[in-house]
Coordinates of C-alpha atoms (C1' of nucleotides) in Angstrom, one line a residue:
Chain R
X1 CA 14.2 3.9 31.0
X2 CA 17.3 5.2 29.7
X3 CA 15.9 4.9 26.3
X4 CA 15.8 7.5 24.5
X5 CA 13.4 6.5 21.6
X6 CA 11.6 9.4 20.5
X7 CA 8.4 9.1 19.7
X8 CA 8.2 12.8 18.3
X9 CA 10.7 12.4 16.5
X10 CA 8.9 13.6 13.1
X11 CA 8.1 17.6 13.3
X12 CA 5.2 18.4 11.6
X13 CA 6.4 19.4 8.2
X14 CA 5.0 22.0 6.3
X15 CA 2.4 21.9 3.7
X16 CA 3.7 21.3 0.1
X17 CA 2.5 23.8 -2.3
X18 CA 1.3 21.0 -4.6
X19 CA 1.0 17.4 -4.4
X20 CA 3.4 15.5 -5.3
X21 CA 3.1 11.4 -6.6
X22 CA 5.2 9.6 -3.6
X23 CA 3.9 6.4 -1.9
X24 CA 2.5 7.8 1.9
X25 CA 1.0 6.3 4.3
X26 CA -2.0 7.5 6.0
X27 CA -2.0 8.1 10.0
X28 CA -3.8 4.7 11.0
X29 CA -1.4 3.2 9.1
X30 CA 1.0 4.3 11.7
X31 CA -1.4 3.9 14.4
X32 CA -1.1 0.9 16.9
X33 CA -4.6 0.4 17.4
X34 CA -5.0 0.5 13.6
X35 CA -2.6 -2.0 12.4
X36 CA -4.1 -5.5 13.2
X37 CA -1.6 -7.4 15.2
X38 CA 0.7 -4.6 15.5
X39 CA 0.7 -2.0 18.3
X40 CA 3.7 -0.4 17.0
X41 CA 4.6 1.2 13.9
X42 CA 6.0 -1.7 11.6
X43 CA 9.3 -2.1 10.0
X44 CA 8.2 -1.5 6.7
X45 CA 6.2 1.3 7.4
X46 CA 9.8 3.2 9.7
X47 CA 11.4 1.9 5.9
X48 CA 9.4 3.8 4.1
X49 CA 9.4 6.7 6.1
X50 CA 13.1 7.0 5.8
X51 CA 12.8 6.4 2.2
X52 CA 10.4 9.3 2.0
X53 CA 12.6 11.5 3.8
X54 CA 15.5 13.3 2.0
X55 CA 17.8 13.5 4.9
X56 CA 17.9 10.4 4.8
X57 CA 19.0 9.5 1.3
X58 CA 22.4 9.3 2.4
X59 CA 21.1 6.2 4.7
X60 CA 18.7 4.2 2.7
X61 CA 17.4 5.2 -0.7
X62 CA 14.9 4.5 -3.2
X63 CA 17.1 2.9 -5.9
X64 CA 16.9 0.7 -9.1
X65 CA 13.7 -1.0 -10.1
X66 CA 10.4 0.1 -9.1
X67 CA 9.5 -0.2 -5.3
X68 CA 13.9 -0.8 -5.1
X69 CA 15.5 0.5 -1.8
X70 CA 19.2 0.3 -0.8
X71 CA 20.3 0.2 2.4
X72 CA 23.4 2.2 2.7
X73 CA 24.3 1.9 5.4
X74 CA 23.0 -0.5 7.6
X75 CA 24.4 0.2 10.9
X76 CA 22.6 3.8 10.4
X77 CA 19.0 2.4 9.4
X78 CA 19.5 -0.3 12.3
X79 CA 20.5 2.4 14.9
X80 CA 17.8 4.6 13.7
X81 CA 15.3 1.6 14.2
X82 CA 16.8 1.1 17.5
X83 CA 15.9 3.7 18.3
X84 CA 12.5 4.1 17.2
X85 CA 12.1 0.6 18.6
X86 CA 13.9 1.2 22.0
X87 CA 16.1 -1.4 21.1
X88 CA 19.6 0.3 21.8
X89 CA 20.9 -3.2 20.9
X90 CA 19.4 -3.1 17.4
X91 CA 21.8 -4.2 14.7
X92 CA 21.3 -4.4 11.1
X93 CA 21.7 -8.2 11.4
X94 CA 18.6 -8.2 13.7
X95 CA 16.8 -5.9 11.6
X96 CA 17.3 -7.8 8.2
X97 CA 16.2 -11.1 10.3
X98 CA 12.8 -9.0 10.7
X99 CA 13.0 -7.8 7.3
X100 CA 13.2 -11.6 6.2
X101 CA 10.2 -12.3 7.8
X102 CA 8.4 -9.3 5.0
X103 CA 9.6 -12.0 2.5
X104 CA 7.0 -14.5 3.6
X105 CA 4.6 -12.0 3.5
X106 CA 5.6 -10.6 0.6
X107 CA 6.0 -6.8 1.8
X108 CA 9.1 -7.5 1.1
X109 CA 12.0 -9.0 -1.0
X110 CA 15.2 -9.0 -1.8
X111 CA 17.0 -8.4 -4.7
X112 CA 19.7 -10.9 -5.0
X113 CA 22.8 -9.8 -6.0
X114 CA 22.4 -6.1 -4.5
X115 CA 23.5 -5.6 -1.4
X116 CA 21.6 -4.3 1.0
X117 CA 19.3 -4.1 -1.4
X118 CA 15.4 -4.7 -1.3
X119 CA 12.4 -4.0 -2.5
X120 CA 8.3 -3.1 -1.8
X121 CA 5.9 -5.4 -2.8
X122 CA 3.5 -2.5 -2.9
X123 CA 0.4 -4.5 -3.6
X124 CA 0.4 -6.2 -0.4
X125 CA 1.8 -3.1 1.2
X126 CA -2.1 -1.6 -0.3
X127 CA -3.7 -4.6 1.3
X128 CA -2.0 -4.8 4.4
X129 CA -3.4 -1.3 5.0
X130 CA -6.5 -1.8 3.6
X131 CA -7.7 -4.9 4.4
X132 CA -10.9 -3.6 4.0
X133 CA -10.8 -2.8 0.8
X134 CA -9.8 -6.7 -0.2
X135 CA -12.4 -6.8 -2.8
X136 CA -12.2 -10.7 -2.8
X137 CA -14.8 -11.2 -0.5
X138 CA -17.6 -9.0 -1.6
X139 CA -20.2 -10.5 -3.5
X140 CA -20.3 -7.8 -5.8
X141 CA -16.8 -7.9 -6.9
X142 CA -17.6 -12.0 -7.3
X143 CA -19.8 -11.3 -9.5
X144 CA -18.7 -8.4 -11.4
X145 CA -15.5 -8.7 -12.8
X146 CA -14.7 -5.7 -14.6
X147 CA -11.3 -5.5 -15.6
X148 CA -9.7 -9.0 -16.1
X149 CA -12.0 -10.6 -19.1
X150 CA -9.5 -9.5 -21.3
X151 CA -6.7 -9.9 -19.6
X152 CA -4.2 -12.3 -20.5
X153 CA -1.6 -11.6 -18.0
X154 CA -1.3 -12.1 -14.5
X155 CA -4.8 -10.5 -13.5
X156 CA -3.2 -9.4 -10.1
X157 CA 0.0 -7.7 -10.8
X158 CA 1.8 -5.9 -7.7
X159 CA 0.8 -2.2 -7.6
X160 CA 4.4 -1.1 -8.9
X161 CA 5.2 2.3 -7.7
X162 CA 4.3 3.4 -11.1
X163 CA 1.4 2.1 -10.4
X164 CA 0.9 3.9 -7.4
X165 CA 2.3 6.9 -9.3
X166 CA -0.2 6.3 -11.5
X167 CA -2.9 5.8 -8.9
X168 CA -1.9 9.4 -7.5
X169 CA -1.3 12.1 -10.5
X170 CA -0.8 15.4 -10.1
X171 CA -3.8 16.4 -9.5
X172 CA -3.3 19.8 -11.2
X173 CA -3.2 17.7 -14.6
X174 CA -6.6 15.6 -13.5
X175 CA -8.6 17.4 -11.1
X176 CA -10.7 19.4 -13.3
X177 CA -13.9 18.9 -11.2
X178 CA -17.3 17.9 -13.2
X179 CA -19.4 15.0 -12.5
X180 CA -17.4 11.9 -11.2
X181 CA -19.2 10.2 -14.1
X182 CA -19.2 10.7 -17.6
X183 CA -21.8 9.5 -19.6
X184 CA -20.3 6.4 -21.5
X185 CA -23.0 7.3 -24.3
X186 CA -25.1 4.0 -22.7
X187 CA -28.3 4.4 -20.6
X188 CA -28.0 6.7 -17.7
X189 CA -28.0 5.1 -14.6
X190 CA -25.5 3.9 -13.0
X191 CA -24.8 1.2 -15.8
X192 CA -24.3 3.9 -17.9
X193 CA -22.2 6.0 -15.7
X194 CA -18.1 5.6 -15.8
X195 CA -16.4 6.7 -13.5
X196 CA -14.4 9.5 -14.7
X197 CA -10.9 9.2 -14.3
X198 CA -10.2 13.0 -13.9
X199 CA -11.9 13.0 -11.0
X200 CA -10.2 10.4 -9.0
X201 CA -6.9 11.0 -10.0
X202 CA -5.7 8.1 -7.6
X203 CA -7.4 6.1 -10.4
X204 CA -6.2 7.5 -13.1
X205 CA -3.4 6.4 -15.4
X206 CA -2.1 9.8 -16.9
X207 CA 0.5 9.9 -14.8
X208 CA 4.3 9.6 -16.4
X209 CA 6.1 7.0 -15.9
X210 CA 8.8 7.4 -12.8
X211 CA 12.1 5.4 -12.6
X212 CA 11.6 5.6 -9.4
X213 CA 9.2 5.1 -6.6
X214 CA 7.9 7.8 -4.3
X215 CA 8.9 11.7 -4.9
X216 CA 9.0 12.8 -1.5
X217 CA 5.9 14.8 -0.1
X218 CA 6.3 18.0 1.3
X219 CA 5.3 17.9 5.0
X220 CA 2.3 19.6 6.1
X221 CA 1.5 21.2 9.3
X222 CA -1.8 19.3 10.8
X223 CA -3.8 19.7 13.4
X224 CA -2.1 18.1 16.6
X225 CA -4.8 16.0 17.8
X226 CA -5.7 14.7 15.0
X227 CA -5.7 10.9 14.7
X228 CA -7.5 10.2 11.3
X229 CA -7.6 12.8 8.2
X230 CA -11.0 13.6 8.3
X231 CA -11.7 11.5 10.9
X232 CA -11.7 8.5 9.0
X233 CA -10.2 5.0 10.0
X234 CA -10.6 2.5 7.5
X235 CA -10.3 0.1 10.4
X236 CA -13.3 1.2 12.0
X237 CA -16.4 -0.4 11.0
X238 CA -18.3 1.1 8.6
X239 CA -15.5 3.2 7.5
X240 CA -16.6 2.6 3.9
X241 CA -20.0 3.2 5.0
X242 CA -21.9 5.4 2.4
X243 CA -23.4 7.3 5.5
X244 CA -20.7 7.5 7.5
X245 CA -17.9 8.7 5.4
X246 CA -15.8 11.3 7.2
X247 CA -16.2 14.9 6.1
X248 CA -13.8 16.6 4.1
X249 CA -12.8 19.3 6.3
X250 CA -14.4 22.5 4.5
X251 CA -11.5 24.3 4.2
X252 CA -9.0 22.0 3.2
X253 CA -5.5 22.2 4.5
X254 CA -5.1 21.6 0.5
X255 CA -5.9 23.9 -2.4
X256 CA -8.9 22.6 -4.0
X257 CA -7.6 21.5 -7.1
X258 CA -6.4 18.5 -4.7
X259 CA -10.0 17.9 -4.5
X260 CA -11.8 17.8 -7.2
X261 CA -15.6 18.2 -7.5
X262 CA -16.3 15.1 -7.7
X263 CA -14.6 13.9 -4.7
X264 CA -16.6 16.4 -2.4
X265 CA -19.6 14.6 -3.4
X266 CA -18.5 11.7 -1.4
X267 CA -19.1 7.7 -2.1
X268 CA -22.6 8.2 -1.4
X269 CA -22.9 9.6 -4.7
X270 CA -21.7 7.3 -6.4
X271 CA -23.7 4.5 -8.7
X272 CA -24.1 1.6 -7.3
X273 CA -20.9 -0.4 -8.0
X274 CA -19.2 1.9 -5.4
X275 CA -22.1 1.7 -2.9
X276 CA -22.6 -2.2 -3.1
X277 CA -18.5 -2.4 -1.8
X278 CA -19.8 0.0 1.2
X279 CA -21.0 -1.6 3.9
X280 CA -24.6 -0.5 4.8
X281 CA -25.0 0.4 7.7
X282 CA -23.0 -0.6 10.9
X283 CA -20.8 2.0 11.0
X284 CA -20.6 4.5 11.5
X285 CA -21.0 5.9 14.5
X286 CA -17.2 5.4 15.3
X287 CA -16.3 6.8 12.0
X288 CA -15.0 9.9 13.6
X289 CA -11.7 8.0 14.7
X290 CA -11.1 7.2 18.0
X291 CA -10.2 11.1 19.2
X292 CA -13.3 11.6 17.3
X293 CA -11.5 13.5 14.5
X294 CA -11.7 16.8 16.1
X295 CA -10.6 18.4 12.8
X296 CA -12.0 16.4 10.5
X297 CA -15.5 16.8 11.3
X298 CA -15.8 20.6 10.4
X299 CA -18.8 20.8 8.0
X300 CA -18.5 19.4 4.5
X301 CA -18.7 17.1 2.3
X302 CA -18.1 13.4 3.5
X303 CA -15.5 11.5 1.8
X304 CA -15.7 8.8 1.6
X305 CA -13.1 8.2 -0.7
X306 CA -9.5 7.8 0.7
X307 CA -8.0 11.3 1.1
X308 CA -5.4 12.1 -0.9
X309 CA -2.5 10.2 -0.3
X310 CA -0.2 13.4 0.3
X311 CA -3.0 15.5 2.4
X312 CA -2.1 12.4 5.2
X313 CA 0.4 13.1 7.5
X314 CA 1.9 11.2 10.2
X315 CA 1.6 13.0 13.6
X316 CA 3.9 12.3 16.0
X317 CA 2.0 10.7 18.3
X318 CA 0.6 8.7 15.6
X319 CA 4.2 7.6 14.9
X320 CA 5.2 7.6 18.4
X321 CA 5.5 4.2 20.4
X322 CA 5.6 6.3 23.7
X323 CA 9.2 5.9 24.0
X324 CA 10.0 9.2 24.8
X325 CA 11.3 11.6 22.3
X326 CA 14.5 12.6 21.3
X327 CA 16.7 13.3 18.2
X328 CA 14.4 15.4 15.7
X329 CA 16.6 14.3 13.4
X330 CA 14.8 11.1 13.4
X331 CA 12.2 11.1 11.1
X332 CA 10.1 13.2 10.4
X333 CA 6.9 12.7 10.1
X334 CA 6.3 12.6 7.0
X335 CA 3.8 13.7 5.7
X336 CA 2.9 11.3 4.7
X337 CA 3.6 8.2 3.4
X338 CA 1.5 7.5 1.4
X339 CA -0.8 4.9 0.1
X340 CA -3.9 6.2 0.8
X341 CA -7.4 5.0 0.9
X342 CA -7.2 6.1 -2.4
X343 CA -4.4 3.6 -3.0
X344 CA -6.9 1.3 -1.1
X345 CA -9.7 1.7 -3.6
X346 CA -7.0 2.0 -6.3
X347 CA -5.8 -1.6 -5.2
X348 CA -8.9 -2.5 -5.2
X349 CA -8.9 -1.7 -8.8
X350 CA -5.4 -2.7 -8.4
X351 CA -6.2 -5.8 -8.1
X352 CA -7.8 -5.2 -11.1
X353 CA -7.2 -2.7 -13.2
X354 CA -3.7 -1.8 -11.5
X355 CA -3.1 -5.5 -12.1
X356 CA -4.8 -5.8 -14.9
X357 CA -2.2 -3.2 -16.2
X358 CA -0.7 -5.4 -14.6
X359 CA -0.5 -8.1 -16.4
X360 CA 2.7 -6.4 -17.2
X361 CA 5.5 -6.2 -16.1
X362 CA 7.5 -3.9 -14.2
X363 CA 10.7 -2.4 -15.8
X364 CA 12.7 -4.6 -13.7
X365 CA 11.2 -7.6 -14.9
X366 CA 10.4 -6.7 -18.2
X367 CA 14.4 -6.0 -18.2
X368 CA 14.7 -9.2 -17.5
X369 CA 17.8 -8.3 -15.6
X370 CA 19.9 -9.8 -13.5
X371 CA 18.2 -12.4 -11.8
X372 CA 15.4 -14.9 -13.3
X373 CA 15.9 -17.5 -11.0
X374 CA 12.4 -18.6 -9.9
X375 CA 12.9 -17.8 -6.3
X376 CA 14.0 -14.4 -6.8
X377 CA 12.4 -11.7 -6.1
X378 CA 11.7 -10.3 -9.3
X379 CA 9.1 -13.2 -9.8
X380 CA 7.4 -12.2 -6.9
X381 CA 5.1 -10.1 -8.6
X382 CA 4.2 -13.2 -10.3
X383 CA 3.5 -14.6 -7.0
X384 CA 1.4 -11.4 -5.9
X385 CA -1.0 -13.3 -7.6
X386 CA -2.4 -14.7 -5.0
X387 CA -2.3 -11.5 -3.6
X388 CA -4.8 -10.4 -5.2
X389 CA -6.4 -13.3 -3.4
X390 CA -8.7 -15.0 -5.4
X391 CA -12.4 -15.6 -3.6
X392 CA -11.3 -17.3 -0.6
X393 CA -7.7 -16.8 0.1
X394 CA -8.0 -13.4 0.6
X395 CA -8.3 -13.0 4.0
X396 CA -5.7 -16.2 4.5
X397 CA -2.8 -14.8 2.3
X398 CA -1.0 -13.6 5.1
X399 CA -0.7 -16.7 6.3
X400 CA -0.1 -18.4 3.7
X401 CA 3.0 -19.9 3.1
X402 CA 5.0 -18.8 0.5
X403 CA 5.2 -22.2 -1.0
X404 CA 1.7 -22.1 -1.2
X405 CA 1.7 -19.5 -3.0
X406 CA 4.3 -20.0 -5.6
X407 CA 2.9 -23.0 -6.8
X408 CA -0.4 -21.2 -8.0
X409 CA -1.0 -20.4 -11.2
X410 CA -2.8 -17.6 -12.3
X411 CA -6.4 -17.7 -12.3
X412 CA -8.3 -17.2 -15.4
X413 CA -9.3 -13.9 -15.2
X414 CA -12.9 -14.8 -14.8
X415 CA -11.6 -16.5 -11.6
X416 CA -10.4 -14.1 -9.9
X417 CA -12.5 -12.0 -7.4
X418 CA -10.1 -9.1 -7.9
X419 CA -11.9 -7.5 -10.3
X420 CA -13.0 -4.2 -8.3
X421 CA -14.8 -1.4 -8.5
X422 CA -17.0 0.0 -10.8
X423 CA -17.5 0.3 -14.5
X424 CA -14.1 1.9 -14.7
X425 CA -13.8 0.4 -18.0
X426 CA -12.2 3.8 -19.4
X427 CA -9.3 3.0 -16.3
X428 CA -6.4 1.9 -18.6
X429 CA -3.7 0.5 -17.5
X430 CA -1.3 2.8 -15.1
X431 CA 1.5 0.8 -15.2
X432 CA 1.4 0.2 -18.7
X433 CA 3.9 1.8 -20.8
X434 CA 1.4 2.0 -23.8
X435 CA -1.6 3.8 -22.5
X436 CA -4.1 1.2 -24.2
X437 CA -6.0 3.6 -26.6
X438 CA -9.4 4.1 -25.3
X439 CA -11.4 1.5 -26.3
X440 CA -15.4 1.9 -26.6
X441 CA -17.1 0.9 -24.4
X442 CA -18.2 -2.1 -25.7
X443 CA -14.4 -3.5 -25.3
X444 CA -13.5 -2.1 -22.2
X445 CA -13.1 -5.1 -20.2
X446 CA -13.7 -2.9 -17.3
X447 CA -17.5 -3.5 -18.1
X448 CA -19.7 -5.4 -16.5
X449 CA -21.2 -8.3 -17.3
X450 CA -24.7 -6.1 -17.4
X451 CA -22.7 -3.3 -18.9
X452 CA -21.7 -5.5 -21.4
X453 CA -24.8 -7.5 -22.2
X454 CA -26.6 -3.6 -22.6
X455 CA -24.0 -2.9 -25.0
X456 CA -24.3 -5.9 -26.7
X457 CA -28.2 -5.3 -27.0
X458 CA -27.7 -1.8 -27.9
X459 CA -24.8 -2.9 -31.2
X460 CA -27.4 -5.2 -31.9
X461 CA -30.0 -3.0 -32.5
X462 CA -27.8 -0.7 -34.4
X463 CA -26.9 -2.9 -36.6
X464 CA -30.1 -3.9 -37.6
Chain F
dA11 C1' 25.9 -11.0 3.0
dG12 C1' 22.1 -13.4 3.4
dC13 C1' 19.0 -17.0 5.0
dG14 C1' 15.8 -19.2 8.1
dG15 C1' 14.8 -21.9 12.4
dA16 C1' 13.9 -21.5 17.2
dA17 C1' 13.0 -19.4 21.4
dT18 C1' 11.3 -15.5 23.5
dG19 C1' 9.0 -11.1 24.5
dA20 C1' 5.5 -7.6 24.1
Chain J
dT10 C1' 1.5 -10.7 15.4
dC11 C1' 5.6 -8.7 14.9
dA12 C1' 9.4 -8.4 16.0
dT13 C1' 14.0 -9.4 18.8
dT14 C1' 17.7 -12.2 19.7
dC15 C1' 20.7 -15.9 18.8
dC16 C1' 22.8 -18.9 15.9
dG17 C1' 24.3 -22.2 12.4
dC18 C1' 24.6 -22.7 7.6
dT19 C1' 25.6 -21.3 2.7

DNA sequence: AGCGGAATGA
DNA sequence: TCATTCCGCT
C-alpha cells in the first residue's frame, strides 16, 4: 500500500524527572487485542494523544471547561487521523461523524456553541478502559456502599479531569510510604483499617485544583518489547487477582517516591474490601501480558494496583495499527496517556467517591455558562449517572441508548452499586472545591455498613 | 458547523 | 464494534 500510516510514529520519549497529573493511558489501552471490539487504537484515545502532546497544541488543545478540547484545526487533526488510520481520504467531516458516535456513548460531547469544540466524559473514558473495574456487579460493592449514604448529589458524577488530577497527585506531596492503612482508632482488622490516602495518591484528593485537564507527561524511554507495564493487562483474567498481580519491576524506571511503600506491598495486602473486588483465583497465569511482560516480571513486589498513570507509556507498536511508519512527527507516544489502573480503581471509587465528590459539579457547570439546555453537553455529567451503572446496567451502558439514559434519575445513593472500594471513608472529595473537613470516622460516609454499626456500638458504649 | 441515518467495511 | 463514507437536514 501506498499508505504511509506510521505505526511508529511515537518515539519513545524520555522519562520525566517527576510525575506530572495529566490524564494517560496505559499500553492495553492502546492495544488491539485489549480494547473489546476494537482492534485498533480508537479515536478518542489518537484525541487524547494529541491533546497530551505539546506539538500539537497548535492543532487541537485542551481548552475551557474541564475534560474541554478544541479542535483547531480540523483539516490537521483529520489528516493526522488519516493517517494513523490509513485513511488518506480522512476529512474532518468524516472524523466528527465518528466523533458523534462518542456522543452516544458518552466519551464524548460537544459543547454547543464552540466550534470545533468538545469535550471528555472521563468517567466513561475510566470505564471503557476498565471494564473490569465496573464495581456494579460485585457483590461486595452491592452490598457495601461506602461513599454515597450521605450523598445528596448525583452519586455518579463524571471523573472530571480534576478529578483525575485529583486521583493522580504529585506523588512527591503524598507518597510518604508507611502502612497503606492507618489505624481509624477502631478495631484492627480490616474494619478498622482505612486506607490511607498518602499511599495511593491516585486516590487521594490533595491535589490543586487545574483549570485544565491533563499537564502533559514527560515521555519515558521503555523497554521495547514491552506490552503491559509490569506485565499486567487488566483485560486478562485475573488481572485483579490478589495472586497474580504483576510485579513491580524492582528497579523502577521511576524514582521511588512514585511508589510509595505501600503500593510495593501489592493488593494482596490489602484488608479485605480490596481482596473481595479481586477475583480469586482464575488468573493468573496469563497475567504476564501476552509477550509475557518480559520487563515487568523482574523480581518484586506484585502490584496489583494500577501503575502509575505516568510510569505507562505507549510503545509504538502498541500504538501501531501495522500501517507502516512514517512522519515521527506524528505522535508520539506518549507516554502515556494516562488513566491508569489507578484511575480504574480510582473510578471505581469514582464511581463513588470521585462521584460522590461528585455530586458536584464541574466548574463548567457550576458556571452555569453558556448552555443549560437539557441536551447539552454540560448535563451530560448528570447523565453519567447511569454511568456509574447502577447494579444491572453496568455492563449494558454502552449500549444503552442515550434516551435511556437521560430519562433516569439518580438513584438514591443506597441504590447505587457504585459505591467502591474499601473503607476509604477519609477519601474526600477530589473534585470538590472545599476539601470536606475530615470527618470522624463515625460520619465518613465512606464507612461501611459494618464499619458503621462498630462505630455505632463503640459511641454507644462511650457514652454510657 | 453540526447532526444523525444508512450502508458498508474491517 | 468502531469506524468510514455518503448524504440530507437544520
Amino acid at each position: 500500500m501506498d499508505c504511509n500510516c506510521v505505526s511508529d510514529l511515537l518515539l519513545t520519549p524520555p522519562v520525566p524527572a517527576l510525575w506530572t497529573p495529566g490524564i494517560a493511558f496505559p499500553d492495553w489501552a492502546y492495544k488491539p487485542e485489549s480494547s473489546p471490539g476494537s482492534r485498533q487504537i480508537q479515536l478518542w484515545h489518537f484525541i487524547l494523544e494529541l491533546l497530551q502532546k505539546e506539538e500539537y497544541h497548535g492543532v487541537i488543545a485542551w481548552q475551557g471547561d474541564y475534560g474541554e478540547f478544541v479542535i483547531k484545526d480540523p483539516d490537521e487533526v483529520a489528516r493526522l487521523w488519516g493517517i494513523r488510520k490509513c485513511k488518506p481520504h480522512m476529512n474532518y467531516d468524516k472524523l466528527s461523524r465518528a466523533l458523534r458516535y462518542y456522543y452516544n456513548k458518552r466519551i464524548l460531547h460537544k459543547t454547543k456553541g464552540k466550534r470545533f469544540t468538545y469535550k471528555f466524559n472521563f468517567s466513561k473514558v475510566v470505564l471503557v478502559n476498565y471494564p473490569l473495574l465496573d464495581m456494579a456487579s460485585s457483590p461486595f460493592l452491592l452490598t457495601q456502599n461506602h461513599f454515597n449514604s450521605s450523598s445528596t448529589g448525583p452519586d455518579c458524577s463524571p471523573v472530571t479531569p480534576e478529578a483525575l488530577q485529583s486521583l493522580f497527585p504529585r506523588l512527591p506531596e503524598t507518597a510518604r510510604g508507611g502502612s497503606l492503612f492507618e489505624r481509624a482508632g477502631g478495631p484492627a482488622g480490616p474494619e478498622g483499617d482505612k486506607l490511607r490516602l498518602d499511599a495511593f495518591p491516585f486516590l487521594s484528593s490533595g491535589a490543586p485544583c487545574y483549570s485544565k485537564p491533563p499537564s502533559l507527561l514527560g515521555p519515558y524511554p521503555r523497554n521495547p518489547p514491552f506490552d503491559y507495564p509490569w506485565g499486567f493487562n487488566p483485560y486478562l483474567p485475573g488481572a485483579f487477582s490478589l495472586n497474580n498481580c504483576p510485579k513491580l519491576p524492582s528497579s523502577s524506571l521511576y524514582p521511588s517516591h512514585f511508589y510509595p511503600n505501600p503500593l510495593q506491598t501489592g493488593l494482596s495486602q490489602l484488608p479485605h474490601p480490596f481482596s473481595s473486588l479481586l477475583p480469586p483465583s482464575e488468573a493468573g497465569e496469563r497475567a504476564g501480558g501476552p509477550a509475557g511482560a518480559p520487563n515487568g516480571t523482574a523480581g518484586g513486589p506484585r502490584l496489583c494496583l494500577p501503575p502509575y498513570p505516568g510510569a505507562l507509556s505507549l510503545s509504538r507498536t502498541d500504538l501501531g495499527n501495522g500501517c507502516g511508519g512514517e512522519r515521527g512527527e506524528a505522535l508520539a507516544p506518549g507516554g502515556a496517556l494516562g488513566l491508569g489502573l489507578g484511575l480504574g480503581l480510582g473510578l471505581g471509587l469514582g464511581g463513588v467517591g470521585l462521584a460522590g465528590a461528585a455530586g458536584r459539579q464541574s466548574p463548567s457547570e457550576r458556571r452555569g455558562a453558556v448552555k443549560q439546555d437539557p441536551e447539552s453537553d454540560s448535563e451530560l455529567e448528570i447523565t453519567d449517572l447511569s454511568d456509574c451503572s447502577s447494579e444491572n446496567e453496568a455492563e449494558a451502558d454502552f449500549a444503552v441508548s442515550k434516551e435511556t439514559r437521560l430519562s433516569g434519575r439518580p438513584l438514591p445513593p443506597e441504590a447505587k452499586a457504585t459505591a467502591a472500594l474499601p473503607p476509604l471513608s477519609s477519601l474526600p472529595c477530589p473534585a470538590s472545591p472545599h476539601p470536606p473537613p475530615s470527618l470522624p470516622p463515625s460520619l465518613s460516609p465512606a464507612l461501611s455498613l459494618l464499619d458503621r454499626h462498630r462505630e455505632t456500638e463503640a459511641l454507644k458504649s462511650t457514652h454510657s
